CSV table of C-alpha atoms in Angstrom, one decimal:
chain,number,residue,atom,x,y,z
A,1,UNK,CA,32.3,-14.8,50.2
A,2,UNK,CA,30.8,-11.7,49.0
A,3,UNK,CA,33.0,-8.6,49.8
A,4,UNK,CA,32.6,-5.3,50.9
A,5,UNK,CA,31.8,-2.6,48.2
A,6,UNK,CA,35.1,-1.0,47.4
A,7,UNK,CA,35.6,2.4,48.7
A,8,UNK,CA,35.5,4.0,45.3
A,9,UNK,CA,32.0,2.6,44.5
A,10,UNK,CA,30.2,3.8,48.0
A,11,UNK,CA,31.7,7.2,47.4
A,12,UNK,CA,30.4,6.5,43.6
A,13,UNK,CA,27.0,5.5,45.6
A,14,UNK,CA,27.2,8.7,48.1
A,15,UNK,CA,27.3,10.9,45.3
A,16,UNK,CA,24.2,9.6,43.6
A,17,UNK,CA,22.1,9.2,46.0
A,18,UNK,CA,19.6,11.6,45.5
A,19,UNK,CA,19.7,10.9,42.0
A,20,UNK,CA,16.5,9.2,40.6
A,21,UNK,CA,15.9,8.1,36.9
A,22,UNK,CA,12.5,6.8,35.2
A,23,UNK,CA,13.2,3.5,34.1
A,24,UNK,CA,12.4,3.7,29.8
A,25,UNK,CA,9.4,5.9,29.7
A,26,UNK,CA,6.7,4.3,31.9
A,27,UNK,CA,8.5,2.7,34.1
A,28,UNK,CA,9.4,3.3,37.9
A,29,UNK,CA,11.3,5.7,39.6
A,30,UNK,CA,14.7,3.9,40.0
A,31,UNK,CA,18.1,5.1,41.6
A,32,UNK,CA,21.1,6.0,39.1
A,33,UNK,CA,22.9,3.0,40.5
A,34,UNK,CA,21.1,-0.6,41.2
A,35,UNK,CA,22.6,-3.5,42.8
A,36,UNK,CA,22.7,-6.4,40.8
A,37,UNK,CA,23.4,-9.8,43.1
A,38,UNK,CA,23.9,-12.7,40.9
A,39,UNK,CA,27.7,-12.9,42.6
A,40,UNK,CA,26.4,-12.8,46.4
A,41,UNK,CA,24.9,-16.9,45.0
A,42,UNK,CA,27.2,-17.8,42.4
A,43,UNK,CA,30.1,-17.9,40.6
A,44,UNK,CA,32.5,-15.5,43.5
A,45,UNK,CA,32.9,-17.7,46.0
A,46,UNK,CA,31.6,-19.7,49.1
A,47,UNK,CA,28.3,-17.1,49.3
A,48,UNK,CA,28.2,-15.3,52.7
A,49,UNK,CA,24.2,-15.1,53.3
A,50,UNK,CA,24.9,-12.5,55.8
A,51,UNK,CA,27.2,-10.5,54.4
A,52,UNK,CA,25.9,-10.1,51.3
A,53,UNK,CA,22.5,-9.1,53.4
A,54,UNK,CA,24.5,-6.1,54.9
A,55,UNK,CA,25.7,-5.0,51.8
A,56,UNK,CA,21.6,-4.9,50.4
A,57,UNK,CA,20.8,-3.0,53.8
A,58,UNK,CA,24.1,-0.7,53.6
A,59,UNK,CA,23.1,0.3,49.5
A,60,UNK,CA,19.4,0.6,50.5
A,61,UNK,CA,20.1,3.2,53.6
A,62,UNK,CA,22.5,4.9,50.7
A,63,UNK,CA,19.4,5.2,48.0
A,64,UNK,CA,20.1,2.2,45.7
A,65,UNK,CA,16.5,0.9,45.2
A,66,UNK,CA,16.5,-1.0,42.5
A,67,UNK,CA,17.6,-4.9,43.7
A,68,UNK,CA,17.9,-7.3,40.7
A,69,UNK,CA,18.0,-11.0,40.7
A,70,UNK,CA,17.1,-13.7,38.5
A,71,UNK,CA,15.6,-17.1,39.4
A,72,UNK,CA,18.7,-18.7,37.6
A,73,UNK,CA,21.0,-17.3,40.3
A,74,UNK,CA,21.7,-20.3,42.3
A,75,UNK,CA,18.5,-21.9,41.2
A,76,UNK,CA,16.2,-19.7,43.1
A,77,UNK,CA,18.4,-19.0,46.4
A,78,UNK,CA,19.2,-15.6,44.9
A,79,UNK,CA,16.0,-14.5,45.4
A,80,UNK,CA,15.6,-16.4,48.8
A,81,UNK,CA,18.1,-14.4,50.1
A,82,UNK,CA,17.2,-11.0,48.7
A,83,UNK,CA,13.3,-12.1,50.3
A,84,UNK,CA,15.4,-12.1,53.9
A,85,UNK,CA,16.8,-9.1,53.0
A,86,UNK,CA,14.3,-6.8,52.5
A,87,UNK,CA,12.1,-8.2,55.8
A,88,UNK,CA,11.0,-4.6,57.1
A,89,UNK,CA,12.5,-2.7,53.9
A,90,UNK,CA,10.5,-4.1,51.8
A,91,UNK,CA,9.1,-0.1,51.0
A,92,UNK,CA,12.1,0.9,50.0
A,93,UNK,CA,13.1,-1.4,46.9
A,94,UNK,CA,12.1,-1.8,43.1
A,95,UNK,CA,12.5,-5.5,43.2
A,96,UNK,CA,13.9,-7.0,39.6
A,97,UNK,CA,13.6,-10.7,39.0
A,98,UNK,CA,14.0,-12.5,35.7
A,99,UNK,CA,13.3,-15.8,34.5
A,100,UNK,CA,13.4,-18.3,31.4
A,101,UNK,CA,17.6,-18.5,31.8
A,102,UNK,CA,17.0,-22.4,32.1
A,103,UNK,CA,20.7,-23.3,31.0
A,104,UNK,CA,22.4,-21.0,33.8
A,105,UNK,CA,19.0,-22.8,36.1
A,106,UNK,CA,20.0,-26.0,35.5
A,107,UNK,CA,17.6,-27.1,32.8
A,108,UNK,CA,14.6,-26.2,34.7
A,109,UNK,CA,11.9,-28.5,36.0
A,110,UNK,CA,8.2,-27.0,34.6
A,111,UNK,CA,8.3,-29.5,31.3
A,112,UNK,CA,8.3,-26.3,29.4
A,113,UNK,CA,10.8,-24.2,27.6
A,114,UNK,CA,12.0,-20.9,29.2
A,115,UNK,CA,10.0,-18.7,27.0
A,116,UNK,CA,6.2,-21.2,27.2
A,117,UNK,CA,3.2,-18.8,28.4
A,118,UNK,CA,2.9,-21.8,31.1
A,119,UNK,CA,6.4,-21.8,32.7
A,120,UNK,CA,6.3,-17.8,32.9
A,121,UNK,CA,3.1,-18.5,35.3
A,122,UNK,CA,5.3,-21.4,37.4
A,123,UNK,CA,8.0,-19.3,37.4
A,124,UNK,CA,6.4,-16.0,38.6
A,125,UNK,CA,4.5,-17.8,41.4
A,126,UNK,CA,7.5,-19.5,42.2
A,127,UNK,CA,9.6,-16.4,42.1
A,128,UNK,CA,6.5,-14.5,44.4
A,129,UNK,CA,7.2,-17.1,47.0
A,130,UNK,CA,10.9,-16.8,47.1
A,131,UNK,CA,11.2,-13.2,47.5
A,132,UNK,CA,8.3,-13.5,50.3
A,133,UNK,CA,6.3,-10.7,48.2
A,134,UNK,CA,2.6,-9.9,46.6
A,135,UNK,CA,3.8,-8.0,43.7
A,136,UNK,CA,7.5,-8.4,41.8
A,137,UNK,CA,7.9,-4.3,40.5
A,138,UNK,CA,9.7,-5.4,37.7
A,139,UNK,CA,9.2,-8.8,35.9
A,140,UNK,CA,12.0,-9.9,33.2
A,141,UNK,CA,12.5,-12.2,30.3
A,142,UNK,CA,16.2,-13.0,31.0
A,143,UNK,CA,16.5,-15.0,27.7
A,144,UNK,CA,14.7,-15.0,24.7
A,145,UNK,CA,13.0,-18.7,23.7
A,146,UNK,CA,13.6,-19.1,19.8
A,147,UNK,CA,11.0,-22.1,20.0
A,148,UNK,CA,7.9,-19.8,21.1
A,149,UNK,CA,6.5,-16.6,19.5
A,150,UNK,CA,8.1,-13.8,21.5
A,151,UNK,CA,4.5,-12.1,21.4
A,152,UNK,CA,3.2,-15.0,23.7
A,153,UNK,CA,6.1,-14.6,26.3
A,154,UNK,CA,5.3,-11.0,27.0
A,155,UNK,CA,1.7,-11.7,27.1
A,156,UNK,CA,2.4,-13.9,29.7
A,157,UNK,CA,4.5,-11.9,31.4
A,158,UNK,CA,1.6,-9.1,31.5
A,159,UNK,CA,-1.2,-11.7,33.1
A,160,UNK,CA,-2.2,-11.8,36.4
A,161,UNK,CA,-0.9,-14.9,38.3
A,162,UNK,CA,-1.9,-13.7,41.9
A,163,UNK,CA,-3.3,-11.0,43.5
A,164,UNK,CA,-1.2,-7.7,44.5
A,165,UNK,CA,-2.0,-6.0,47.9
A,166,UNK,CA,0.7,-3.6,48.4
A,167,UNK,CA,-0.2,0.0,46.5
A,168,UNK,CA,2.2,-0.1,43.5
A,169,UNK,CA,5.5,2.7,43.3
A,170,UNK,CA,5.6,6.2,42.2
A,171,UNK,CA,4.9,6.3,38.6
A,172,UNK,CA,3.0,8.0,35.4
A,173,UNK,CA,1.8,4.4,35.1
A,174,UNK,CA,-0.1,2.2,38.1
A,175,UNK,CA,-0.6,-1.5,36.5
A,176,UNK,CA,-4.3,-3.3,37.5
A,177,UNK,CA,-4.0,-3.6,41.4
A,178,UNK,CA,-4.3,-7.7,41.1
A,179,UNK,CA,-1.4,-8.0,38.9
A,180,UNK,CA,1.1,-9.5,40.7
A,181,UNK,CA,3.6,-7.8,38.2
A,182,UNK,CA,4.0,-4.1,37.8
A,183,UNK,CA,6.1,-3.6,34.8
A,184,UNK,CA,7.5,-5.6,32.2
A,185,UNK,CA,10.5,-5.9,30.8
A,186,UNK,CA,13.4,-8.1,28.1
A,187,UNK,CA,16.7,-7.7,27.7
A,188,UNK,CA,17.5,-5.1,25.1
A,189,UNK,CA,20.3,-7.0,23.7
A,190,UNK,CA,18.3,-10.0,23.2
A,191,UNK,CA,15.3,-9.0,21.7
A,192,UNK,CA,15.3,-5.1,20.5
A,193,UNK,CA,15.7,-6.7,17.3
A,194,UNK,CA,12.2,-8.1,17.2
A,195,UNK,CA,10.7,-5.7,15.0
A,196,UNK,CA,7.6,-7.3,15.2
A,197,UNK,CA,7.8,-6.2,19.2
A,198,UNK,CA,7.5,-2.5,18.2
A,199,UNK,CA,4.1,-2.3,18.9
A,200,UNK,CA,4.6,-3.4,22.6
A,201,UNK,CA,6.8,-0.4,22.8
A,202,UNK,CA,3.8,2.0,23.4
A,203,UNK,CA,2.2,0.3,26.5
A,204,UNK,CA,2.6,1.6,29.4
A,205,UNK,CA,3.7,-1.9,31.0
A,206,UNK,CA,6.7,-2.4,28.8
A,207,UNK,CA,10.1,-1.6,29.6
A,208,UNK,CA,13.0,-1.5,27.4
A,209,UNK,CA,15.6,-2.6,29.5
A,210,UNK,CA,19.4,-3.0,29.1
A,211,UNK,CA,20.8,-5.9,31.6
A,212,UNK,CA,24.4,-7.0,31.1
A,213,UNK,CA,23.7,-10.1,32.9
């Protein structure tokens, strides 16, 4: 069971709603506050599928736009259920998925690490399909793979692995129209240390993120 927001946090919510922040320097147009829904699949609980969609619908009609998820959460059933969720809201949300978090997955089943150019391709197909969208508006690397060159993760990441028809969010920065991701991002406290990452710093894809999850 997922339960309701506590008072405190939808007055929190009411009070920044019309409070909008750009996500690192390129990135999208976010709300203060996001809603992040690891616990509506795992680890609080029997999950409440219904529920737990109320409480996306009740912090989407207050503002909260930015939805994060992983593919990890409950092995993909996270973003199932935020897919049923945003049927006919869609508009509204900046949709956060991250992948390459095999041990909290399970192991995963691609053959390939978390971090292999060729599992970020399963996994963002995969991840398309779940969420029942064309274009994921923020795509991230929820751990860092020691075994491959970080450089070859985030160029994966950046690829095309579908085509995107929905017109991409508010931004300084509108990726290619057929990528099927719109910005990039890694966890800050994973990989900010990667000096050798600096130079992805500048493009306008990247987004230096900080996720505590």
């Amino acid at each position: 069971y997922f339960p309701p927001m506590p008072e405190a946090w939808v007055i929190f919510i009411q009070e920044q709603r019309m409070k909008q922040k750009q996500l690192g320097k390129n990135g999208p147009m976010v709300s203060a506050q996001g809603l992040g829904c690891m616990g509506m699949s795992i680890f609080y609980g029997q999950p409440d599928d219904a529920s737990s969609i109320d409480t996306i619908h009740r912090a989407l009609d207050m503002g909260v736009n930015m939805i994060v998820t992983s593919d990890a959460y409950g092995n993909g059933s996270n973003e199932t259920l935020i897919g049923k969720a945003l049927v006919g809201r869609r508009d509204k949300a900046v949709v956060c998925t991250k992948f390459g978090n095999l041990a909290l997955a399970g192991g995963g089943d691609t053959g390939f690490t978390g971090g292999d150019p060729r599992h970020v391709v399963i996994a963002c197909d995969r991840s398309l399909k779940r969420l029942g969208v064309d274009a994921i508006d923020l795509y991230a690397l929820h751990r860092v793979d020691a075994t491959i060159p970080i450089e070859e993760t985030v160029g994966a990441m950046k690829r095309p692995c579908g085509v995107s028809r929905r017109p991409p969010p508010s931004s300084r920065f509108a990726p290619s129209p057929r990528s099927t991701t719109r910005w990039v991002a890694a966890k800050m406290k994973s990989c900010w240390r990667y000096a050798r990452l600096k130079s992805l710093f500048a493009d306008p894809a990247w987004v230096p993120w900080r996720d505590r999850t």
